[in-house]
Coordinates of C-alpha atoms and ligand atoms in Angstrom, one line a residue:
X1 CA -167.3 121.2 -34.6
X2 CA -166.1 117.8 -36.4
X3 CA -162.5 118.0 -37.7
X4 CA -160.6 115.7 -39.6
X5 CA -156.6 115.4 -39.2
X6 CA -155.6 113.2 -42.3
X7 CA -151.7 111.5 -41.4
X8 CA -150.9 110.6 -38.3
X9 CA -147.0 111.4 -37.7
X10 CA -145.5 113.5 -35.6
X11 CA -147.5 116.1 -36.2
X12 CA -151.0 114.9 -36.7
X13 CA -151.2 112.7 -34.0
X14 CA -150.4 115.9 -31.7
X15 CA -152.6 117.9 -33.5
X16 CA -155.5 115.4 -33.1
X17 CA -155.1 114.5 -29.6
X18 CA -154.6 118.5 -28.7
X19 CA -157.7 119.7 -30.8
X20 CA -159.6 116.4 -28.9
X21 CA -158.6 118.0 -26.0
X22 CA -159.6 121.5 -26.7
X23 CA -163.0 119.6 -26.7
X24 CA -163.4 119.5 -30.4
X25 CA -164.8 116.0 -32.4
X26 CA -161.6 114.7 -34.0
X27 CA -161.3 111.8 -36.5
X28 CA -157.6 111.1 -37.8
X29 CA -157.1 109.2 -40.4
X30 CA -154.0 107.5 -41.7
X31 CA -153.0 105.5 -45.2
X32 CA -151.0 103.3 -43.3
X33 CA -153.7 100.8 -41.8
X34 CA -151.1 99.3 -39.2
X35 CA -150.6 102.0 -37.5
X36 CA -154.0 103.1 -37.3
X37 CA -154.8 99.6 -35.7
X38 CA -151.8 100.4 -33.0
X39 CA -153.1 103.7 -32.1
X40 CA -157.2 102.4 -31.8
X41 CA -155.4 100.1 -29.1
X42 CA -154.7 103.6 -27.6
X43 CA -150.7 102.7 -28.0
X44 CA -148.9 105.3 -30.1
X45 CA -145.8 104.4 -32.3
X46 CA -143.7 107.2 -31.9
X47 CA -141.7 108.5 -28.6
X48 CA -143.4 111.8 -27.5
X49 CA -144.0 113.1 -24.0
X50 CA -147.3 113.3 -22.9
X51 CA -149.1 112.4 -26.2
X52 CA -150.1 108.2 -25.2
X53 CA -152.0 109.5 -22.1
X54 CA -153.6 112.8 -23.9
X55 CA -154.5 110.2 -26.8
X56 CA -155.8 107.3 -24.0
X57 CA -157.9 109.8 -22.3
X58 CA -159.9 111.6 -25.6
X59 CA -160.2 108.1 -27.2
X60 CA -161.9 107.4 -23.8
X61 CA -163.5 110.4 -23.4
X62 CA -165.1 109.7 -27.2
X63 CA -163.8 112.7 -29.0
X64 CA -160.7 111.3 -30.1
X65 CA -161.2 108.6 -33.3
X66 CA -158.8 106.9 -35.8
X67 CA -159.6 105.4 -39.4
X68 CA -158.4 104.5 -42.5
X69 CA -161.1 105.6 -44.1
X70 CA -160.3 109.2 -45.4
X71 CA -162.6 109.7 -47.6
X72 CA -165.4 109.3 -45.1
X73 CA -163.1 111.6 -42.9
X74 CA -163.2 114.1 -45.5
X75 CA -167.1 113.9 -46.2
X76 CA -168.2 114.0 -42.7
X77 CA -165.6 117.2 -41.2
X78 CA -166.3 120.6 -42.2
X79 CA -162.5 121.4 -41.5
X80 CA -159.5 118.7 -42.7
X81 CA -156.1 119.3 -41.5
X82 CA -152.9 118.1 -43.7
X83 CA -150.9 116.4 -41.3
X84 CA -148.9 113.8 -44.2
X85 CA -145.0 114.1 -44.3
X86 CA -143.2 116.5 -46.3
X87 CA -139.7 115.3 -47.3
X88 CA -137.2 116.0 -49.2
X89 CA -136.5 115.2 -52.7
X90 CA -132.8 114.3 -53.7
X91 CA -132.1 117.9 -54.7
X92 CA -133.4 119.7 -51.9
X93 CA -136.9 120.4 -53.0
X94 CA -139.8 119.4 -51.0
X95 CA -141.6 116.3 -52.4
X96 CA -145.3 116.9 -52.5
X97 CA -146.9 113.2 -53.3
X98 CA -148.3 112.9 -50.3
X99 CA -149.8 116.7 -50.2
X100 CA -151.3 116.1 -53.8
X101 CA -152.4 112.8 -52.9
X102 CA -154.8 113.6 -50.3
X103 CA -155.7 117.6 -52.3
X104 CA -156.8 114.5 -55.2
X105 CA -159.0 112.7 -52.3
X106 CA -160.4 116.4 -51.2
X107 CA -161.5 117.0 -54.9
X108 CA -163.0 113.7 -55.4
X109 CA -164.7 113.4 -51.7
X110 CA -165.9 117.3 -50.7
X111 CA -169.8 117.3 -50.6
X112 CA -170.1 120.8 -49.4
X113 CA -167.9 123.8 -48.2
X114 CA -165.3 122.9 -46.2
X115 CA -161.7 124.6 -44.8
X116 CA -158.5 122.8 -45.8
X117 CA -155.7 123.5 -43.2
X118 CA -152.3 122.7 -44.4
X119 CA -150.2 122.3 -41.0
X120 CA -147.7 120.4 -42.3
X121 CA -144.5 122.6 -44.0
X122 CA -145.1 123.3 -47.2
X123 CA -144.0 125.5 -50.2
X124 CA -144.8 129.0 -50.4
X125 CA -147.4 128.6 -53.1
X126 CA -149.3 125.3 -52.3
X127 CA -152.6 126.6 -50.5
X128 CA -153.1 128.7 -53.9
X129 CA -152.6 125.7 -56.1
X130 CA -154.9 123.4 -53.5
X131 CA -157.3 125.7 -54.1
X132 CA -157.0 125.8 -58.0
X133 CA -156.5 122.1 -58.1
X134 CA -159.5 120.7 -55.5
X135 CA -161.7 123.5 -57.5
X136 CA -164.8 123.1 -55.1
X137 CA -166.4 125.2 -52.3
X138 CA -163.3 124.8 -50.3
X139 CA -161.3 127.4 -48.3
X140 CA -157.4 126.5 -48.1
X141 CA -155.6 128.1 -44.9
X142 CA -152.1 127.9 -43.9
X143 CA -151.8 127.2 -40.5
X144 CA -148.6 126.2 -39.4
X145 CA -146.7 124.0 -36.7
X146 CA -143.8 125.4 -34.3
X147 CA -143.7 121.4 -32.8
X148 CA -140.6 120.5 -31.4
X149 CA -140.1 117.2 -30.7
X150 CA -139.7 115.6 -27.6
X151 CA -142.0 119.5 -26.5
X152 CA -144.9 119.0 -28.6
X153 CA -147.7 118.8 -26.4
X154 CA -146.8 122.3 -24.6
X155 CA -145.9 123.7 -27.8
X156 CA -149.5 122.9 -28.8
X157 CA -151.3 124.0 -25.7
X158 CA -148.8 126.8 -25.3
X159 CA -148.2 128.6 -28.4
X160 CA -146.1 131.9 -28.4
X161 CA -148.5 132.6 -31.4
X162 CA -150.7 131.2 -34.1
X163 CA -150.1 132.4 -37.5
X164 CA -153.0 131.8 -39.7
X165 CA -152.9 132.9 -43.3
X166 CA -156.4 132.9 -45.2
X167 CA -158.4 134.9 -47.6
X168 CA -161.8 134.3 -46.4
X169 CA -163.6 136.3 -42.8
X170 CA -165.8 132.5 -43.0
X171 CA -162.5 130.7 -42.6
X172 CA -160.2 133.0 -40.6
X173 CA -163.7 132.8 -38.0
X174 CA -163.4 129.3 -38.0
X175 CA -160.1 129.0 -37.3
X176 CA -160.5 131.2 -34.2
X177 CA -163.5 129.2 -33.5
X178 CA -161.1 126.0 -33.0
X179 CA -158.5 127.8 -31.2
X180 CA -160.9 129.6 -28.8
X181 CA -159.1 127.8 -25.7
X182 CA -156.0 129.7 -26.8
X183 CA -157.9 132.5 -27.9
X184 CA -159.1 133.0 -24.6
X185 CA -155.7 133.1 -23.2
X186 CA -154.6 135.9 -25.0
X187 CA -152.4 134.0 -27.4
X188 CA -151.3 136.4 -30.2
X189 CA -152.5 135.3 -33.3
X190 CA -151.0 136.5 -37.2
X191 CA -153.9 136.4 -39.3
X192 CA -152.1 137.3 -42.8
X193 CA -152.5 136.3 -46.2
X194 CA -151.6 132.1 -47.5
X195 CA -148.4 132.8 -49.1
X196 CA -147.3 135.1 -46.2
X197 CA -148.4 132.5 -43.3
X198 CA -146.5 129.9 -45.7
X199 CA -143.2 131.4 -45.9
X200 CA -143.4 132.6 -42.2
X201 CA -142.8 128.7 -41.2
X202 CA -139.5 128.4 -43.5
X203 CA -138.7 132.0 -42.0
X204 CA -138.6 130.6 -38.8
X205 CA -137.0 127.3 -39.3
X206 CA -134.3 128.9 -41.3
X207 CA -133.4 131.9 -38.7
X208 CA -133.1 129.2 -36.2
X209 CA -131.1 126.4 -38.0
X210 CA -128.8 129.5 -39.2
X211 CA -128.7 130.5 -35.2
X212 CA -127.3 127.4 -34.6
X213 CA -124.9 127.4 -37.5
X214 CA -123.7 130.5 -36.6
X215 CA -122.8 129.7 -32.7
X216 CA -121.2 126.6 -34.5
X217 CA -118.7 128.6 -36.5
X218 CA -117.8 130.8 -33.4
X219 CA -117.0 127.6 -31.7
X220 CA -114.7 126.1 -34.8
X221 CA -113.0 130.0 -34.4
X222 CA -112.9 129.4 -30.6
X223 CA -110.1 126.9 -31.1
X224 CA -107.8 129.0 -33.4
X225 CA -107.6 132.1 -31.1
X226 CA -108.0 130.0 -27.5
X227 CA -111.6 131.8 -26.8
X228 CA -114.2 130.1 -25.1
X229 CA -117.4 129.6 -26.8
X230 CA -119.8 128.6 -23.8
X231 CA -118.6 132.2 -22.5
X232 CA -119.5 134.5 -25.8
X233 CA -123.0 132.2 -26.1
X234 CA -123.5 133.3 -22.5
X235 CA -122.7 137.3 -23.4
X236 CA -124.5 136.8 -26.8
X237 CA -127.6 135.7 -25.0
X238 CA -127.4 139.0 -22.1
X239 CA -128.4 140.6 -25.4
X240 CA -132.2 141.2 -26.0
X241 CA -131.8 141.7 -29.5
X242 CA -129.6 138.2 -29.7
X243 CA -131.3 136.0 -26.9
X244 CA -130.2 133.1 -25.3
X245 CA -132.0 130.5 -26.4
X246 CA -130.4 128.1 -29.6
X247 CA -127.1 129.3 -29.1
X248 CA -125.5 125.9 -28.2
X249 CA -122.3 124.5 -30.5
X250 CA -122.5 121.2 -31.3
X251 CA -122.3 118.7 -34.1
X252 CA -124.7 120.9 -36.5
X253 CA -128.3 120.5 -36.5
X254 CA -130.3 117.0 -37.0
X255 CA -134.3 115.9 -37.5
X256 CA -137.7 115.8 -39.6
X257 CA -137.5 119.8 -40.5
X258 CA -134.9 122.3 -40.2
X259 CA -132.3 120.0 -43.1
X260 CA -135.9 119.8 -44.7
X261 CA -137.0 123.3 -44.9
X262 CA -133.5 124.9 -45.1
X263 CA -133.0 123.0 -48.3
X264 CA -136.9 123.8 -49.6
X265 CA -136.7 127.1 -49.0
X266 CA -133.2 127.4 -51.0
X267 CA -134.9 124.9 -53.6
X268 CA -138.0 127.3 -53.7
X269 CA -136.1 130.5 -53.8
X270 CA -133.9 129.4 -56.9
X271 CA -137.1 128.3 -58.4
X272 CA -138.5 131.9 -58.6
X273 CA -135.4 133.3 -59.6
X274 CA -134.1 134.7 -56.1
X275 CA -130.5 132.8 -55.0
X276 CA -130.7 132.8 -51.2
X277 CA -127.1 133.3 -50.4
X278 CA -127.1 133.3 -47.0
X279 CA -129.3 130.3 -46.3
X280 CA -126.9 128.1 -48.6
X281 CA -124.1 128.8 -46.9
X282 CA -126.2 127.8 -43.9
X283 CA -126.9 124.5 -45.1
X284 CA -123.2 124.0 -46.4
X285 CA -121.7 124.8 -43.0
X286 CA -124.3 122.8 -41.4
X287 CA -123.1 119.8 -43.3
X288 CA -119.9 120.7 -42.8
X289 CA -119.8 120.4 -39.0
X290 CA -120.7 116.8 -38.5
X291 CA -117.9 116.4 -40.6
X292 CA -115.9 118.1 -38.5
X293 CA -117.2 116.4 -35.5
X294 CA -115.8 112.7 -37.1
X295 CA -112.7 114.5 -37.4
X296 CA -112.6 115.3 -34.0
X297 CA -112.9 112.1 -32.9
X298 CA -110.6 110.4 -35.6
X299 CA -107.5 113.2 -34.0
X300 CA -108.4 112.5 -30.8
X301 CA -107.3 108.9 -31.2
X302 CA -104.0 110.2 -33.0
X303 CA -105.6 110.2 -36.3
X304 CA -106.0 106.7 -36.5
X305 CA -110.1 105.3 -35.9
X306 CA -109.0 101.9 -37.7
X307 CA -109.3 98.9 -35.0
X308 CA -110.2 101.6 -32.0
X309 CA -113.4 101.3 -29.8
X310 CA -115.3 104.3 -30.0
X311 CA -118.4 104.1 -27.7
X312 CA -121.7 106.7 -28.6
X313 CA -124.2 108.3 -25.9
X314 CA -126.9 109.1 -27.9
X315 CA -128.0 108.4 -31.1
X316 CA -131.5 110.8 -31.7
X317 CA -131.0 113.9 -33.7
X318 CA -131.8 115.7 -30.1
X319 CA -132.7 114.5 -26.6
X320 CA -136.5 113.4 -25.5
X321 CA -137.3 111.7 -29.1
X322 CA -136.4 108.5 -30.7
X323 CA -136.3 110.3 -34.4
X324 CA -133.1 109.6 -35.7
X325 CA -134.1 111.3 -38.8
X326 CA -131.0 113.6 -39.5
X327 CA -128.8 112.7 -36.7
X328 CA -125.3 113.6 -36.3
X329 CA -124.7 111.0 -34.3
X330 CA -125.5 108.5 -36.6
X331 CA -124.1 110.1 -39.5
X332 CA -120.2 110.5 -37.1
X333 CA -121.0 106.5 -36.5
X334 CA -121.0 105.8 -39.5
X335 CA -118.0 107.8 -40.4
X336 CA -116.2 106.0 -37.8
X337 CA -117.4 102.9 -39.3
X338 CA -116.8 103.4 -42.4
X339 CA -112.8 103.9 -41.1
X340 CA -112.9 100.6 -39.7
X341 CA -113.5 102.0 -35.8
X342 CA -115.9 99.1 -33.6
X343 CA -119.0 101.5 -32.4
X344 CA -120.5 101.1 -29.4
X345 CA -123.8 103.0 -28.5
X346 CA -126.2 103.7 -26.0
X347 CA -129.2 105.8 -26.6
X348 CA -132.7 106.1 -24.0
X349 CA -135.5 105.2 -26.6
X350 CA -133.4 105.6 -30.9
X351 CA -131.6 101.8 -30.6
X352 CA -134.4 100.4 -32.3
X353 CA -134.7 102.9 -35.1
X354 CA -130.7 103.4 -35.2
X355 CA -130.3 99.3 -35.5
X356 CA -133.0 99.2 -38.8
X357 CA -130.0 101.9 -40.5
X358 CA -127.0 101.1 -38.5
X359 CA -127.0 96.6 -37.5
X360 CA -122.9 97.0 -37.2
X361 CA -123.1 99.5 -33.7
X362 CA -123.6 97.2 -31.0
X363 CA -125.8 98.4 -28.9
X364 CA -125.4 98.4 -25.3
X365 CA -127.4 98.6 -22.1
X366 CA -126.5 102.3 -21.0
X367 CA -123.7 104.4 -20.8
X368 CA -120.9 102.2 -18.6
X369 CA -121.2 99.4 -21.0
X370 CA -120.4 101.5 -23.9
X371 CA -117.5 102.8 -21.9
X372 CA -116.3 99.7 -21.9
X373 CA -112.9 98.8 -23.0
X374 CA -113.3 102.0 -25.3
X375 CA -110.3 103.9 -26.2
X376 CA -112.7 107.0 -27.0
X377 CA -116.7 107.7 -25.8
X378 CA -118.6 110.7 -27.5
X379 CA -121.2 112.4 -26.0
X380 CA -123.1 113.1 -29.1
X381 CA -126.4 113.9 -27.5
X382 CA -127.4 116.0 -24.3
X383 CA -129.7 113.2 -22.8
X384 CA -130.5 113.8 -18.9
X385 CA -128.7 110.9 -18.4
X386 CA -125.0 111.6 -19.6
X387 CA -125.1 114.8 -17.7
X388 CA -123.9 113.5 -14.6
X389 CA -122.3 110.4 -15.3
X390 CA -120.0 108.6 -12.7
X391 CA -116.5 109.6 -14.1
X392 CA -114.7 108.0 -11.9
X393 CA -116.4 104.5 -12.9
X394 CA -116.2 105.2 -16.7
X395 CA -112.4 106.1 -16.5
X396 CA -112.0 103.1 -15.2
X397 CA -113.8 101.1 -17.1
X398 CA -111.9 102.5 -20.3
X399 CA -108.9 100.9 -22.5
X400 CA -108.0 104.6 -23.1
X401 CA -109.5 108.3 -21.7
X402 CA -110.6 110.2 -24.4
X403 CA -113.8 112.1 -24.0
X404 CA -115.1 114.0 -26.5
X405 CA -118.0 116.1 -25.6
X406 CA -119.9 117.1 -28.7
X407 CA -122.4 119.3 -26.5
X408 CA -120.3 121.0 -24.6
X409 CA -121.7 119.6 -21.6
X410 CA -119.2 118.9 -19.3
X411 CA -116.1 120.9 -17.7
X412 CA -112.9 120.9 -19.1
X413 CA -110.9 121.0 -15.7
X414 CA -112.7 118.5 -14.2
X415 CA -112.3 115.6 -16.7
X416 CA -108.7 116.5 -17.1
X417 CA -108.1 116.1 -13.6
X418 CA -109.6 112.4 -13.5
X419 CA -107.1 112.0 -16.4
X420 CA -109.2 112.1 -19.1
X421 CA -108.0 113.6 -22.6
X422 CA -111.0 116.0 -23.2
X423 CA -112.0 117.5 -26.3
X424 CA -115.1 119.4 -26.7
X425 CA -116.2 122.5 -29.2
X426 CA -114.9 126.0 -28.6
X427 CA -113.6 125.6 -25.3
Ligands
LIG501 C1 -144.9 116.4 -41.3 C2 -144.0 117.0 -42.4 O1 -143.1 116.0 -42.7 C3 -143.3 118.2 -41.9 O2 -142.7 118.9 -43.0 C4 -144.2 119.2 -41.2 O3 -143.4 120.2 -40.6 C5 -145.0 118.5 -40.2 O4 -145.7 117.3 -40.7 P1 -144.3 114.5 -39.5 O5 -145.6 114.6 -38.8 O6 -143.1 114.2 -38.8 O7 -144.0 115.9 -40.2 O8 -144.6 113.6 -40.8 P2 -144.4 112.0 -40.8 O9 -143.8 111.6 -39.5 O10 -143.8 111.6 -42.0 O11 -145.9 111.4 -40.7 C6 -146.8 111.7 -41.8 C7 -148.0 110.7 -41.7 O12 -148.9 110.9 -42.8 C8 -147.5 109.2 -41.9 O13 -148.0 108.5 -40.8 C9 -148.1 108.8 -43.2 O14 -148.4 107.4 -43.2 C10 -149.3 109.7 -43.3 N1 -149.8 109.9 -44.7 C11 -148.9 110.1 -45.7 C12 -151.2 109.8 -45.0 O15 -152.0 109.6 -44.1 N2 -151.7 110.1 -46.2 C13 -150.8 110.3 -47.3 O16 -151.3 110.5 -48.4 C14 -149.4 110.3 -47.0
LIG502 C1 -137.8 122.5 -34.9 C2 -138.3 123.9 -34.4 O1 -137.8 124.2 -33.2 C3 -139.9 123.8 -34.3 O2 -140.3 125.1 -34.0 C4 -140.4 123.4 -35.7 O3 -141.8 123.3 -35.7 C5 -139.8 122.0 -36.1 O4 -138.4 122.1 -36.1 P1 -137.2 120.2 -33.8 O5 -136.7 119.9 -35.2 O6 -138.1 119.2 -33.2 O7 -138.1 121.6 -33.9 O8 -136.0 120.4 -32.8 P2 -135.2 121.6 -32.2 O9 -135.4 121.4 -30.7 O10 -135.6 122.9 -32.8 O11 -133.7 121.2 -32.5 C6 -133.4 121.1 -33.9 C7 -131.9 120.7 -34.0 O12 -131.1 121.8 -33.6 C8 -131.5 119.5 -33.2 O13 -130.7 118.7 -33.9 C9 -130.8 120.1 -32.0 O14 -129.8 119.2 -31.4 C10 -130.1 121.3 -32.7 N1 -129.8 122.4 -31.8 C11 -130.8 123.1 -31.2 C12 -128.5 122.8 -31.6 O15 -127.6 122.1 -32.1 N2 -128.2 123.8 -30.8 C13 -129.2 124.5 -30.2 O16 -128.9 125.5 -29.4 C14 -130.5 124.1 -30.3

């Protein structure tokens, strides 16, 4: 079977390379002409695990194929995946240029029936109006992504499920046609209706950024009544009905899609009429904690950031990516910043994307040279590498010892014993 995957970000370049692999004939094509030059040279412009060999060996193998050229892409595929971006307007809701831009190319390029699968997040409600809109023998199904970043691959190859929401046997058999490897395996598939497959995605984006936000506010209540918050995450988590995983304080959460689809689905709810109480309050208090996070920092060096060092691990919204989109590291540097602190920073693979936003960090060469000389360090993100950093050498290599652990990653007894002042979250 021929498919066509039409953007290749984040998503689309996984989804191409993983459906390649499956053994399917995959053509992705991509408005932006530079990048599809980069990745025919089999070199892929984002960080992701895994994905420049998987995309190396199906370009090899002649399954895998890139081109500008989407309206060939969408004449010569029977099914088209939307992989374009999704963003976010200025008030919350999601902005859908790109979506009706390529549902414009499928009106004016479908010669015959094809199956239009939107993987990319979008609004309960936008596989009915493709339809409507691209009025030809099309089939629109929602099909879509539980990616995380830096994980994508094995999210792809490993799903815990496949939800796919269409009205037509024709399409819902294609669909299990394509995933037949997974299939196979016993992977649980949802087959449900577009709207319900649709809202199933913001569902589950939502539950899990408020998971996280609610963790976070046990860890801000930690430090009023002197519990421990790594301890009740740990009891939490013994709980079936609770589980484990997502329950880690920290400085709120970052990236491409849960600020996106938290603030789309409240957008969307308000927009049929329903206020959606409890996911505001999620997004407030999710913007709230970064906040708090600066603050953290700014009282740990006696409420005065003005003319301090402050040196930064990390600087990606989460480890293993170099998406900065979202961070809350970048966001706390530029608070500190902005109240006159000199930033230091170190991060694996985000320098190049944080120096484009942020030119007044300066960026060092790993962790010991942003301890130098700093009155304060942050460990804003839980990278392999700043989990078992020399202490010793970074205390000495400090004006000051403050250490302020923004994943709650290190032990509170043993950094005060090399002398260093240690705030963390909850603990
Ligand atoms: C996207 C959506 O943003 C997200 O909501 C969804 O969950 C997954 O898909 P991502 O892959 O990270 O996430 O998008 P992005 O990194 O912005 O890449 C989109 C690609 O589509 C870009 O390369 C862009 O050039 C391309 N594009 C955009 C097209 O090929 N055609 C268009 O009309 C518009
Ligand atoms: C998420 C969803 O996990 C994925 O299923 C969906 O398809 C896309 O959005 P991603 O955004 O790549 O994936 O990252 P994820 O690993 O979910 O982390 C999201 C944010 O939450 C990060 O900023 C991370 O640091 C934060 N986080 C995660 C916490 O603060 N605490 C946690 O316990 C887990």
């Amino acid at each position: 079977m021929h498919i066509g995957v039409i953007g290749t970000g984040y998503v689309g370049l996984v989804t191409g390379a993983c459906l390649a692999e499956f053994g399917l004939d995959v053509t992705c094509v991509d408005i932006d002409g530079e990048k599809i030059e980069v990745l025919n040279k089999g070199t892929i412009p984002i960080f992701e695990p895994g994905l420049e060999d998987l995309v190396k060996k199906n370009l090899k193998e002649g399954r895998l194929h890139f081109s500008k050229d989407v309206a060939s892409a969408i004449k010569n595929n029977l099914v088209i995946f939307v992989t374009v971006g999704t963003p976010s307007n200025s008030d919350g809701s999601c902005d859908m240029r790109y979506v009706k831009s390529v549902a414009e190319m499928i009106r004016e390029n479908a010669n015959g029936y094809k199956v239009i699968v939107n993987k990319s997040t979008v609004p309960v409600g936008t596989g009915r109006w493709m339809r409507k809109f691209v009025a030809k023998d099309v089939d629109v199904v929602s099909n879509p992504e539980f990616l995380r970043e830096g994980a994508a691959i094995t999210d792809f190859m490993y799903p815990e499920r496949v939800i796919v929401g269409a009205e037509s046997e024709q399409a819902i058999a294609i669909m299990k046609d394509i995933y037949t490897p997974l299939y196979l395996k016993e992977t649980p598939f949802v087959i449900t209706n577009i709207e319900t497959a649709e809202l199933t995605k913001y569902a589950c984006n939502s539950y899990l950024a408020l998971k996280i936000t609610f963790i976070n506010e046990i860890a801000n209540l930690c430090e009023y009544v002197g519990a421990n918050v790594d301890d009740i995450a740990k009891a939490m988590g013994l709980d079936s009905r609770i589980g484990s995983k997502f329950l880690h304080a920290g400085p709120g959460y970052g990236g491409s899609c849960f600020p996106k689809d938290t603030e789309a689905l409240v957008n969307k709810s308000k927009e049929v009429g329903y206020d959606f109480l409890l996911l505001k309050t999620t997004v407030e208090a999710n913007k709230r904690q970064r906040e708090i996070a600066a603050k953290k920092i700014i009282n740990a060096l006696d409420g005065e950031a003005k003319g301090r060092v402050v040196g930064i691990l990390g600087l990606s919204f989460k480890p293993n990516t170099d998406d900065i989109r979202e961070s809350p590291a970048l966001y706390i540097a530029k608070r500190l910043i902005e109240e006159g602190a000199k930033v230091k920073a170190f991060d694996p693979v985000a320098m190049d994307n944080a120096r484009l936003i942020l030119p007044q960090i300066s960026y060092e060469k790993n962790a010991y040279g942003v301890a130098e000389k700093a009155d304060a360090i942050v460990l804003a993100v839980e990278w392999n590498q700043f989990r078992r950093l020399d202490l010793v050498r970074i205390s000495k290599v400090m004006e000051k010892k403050i250490f302020v652990d923004l994943k709650n990653v290190y032990d509170k007894k043993q950094l005060q014993s090399l002398g260093f002042k240690y705030i963390a979250w909850g603990k």
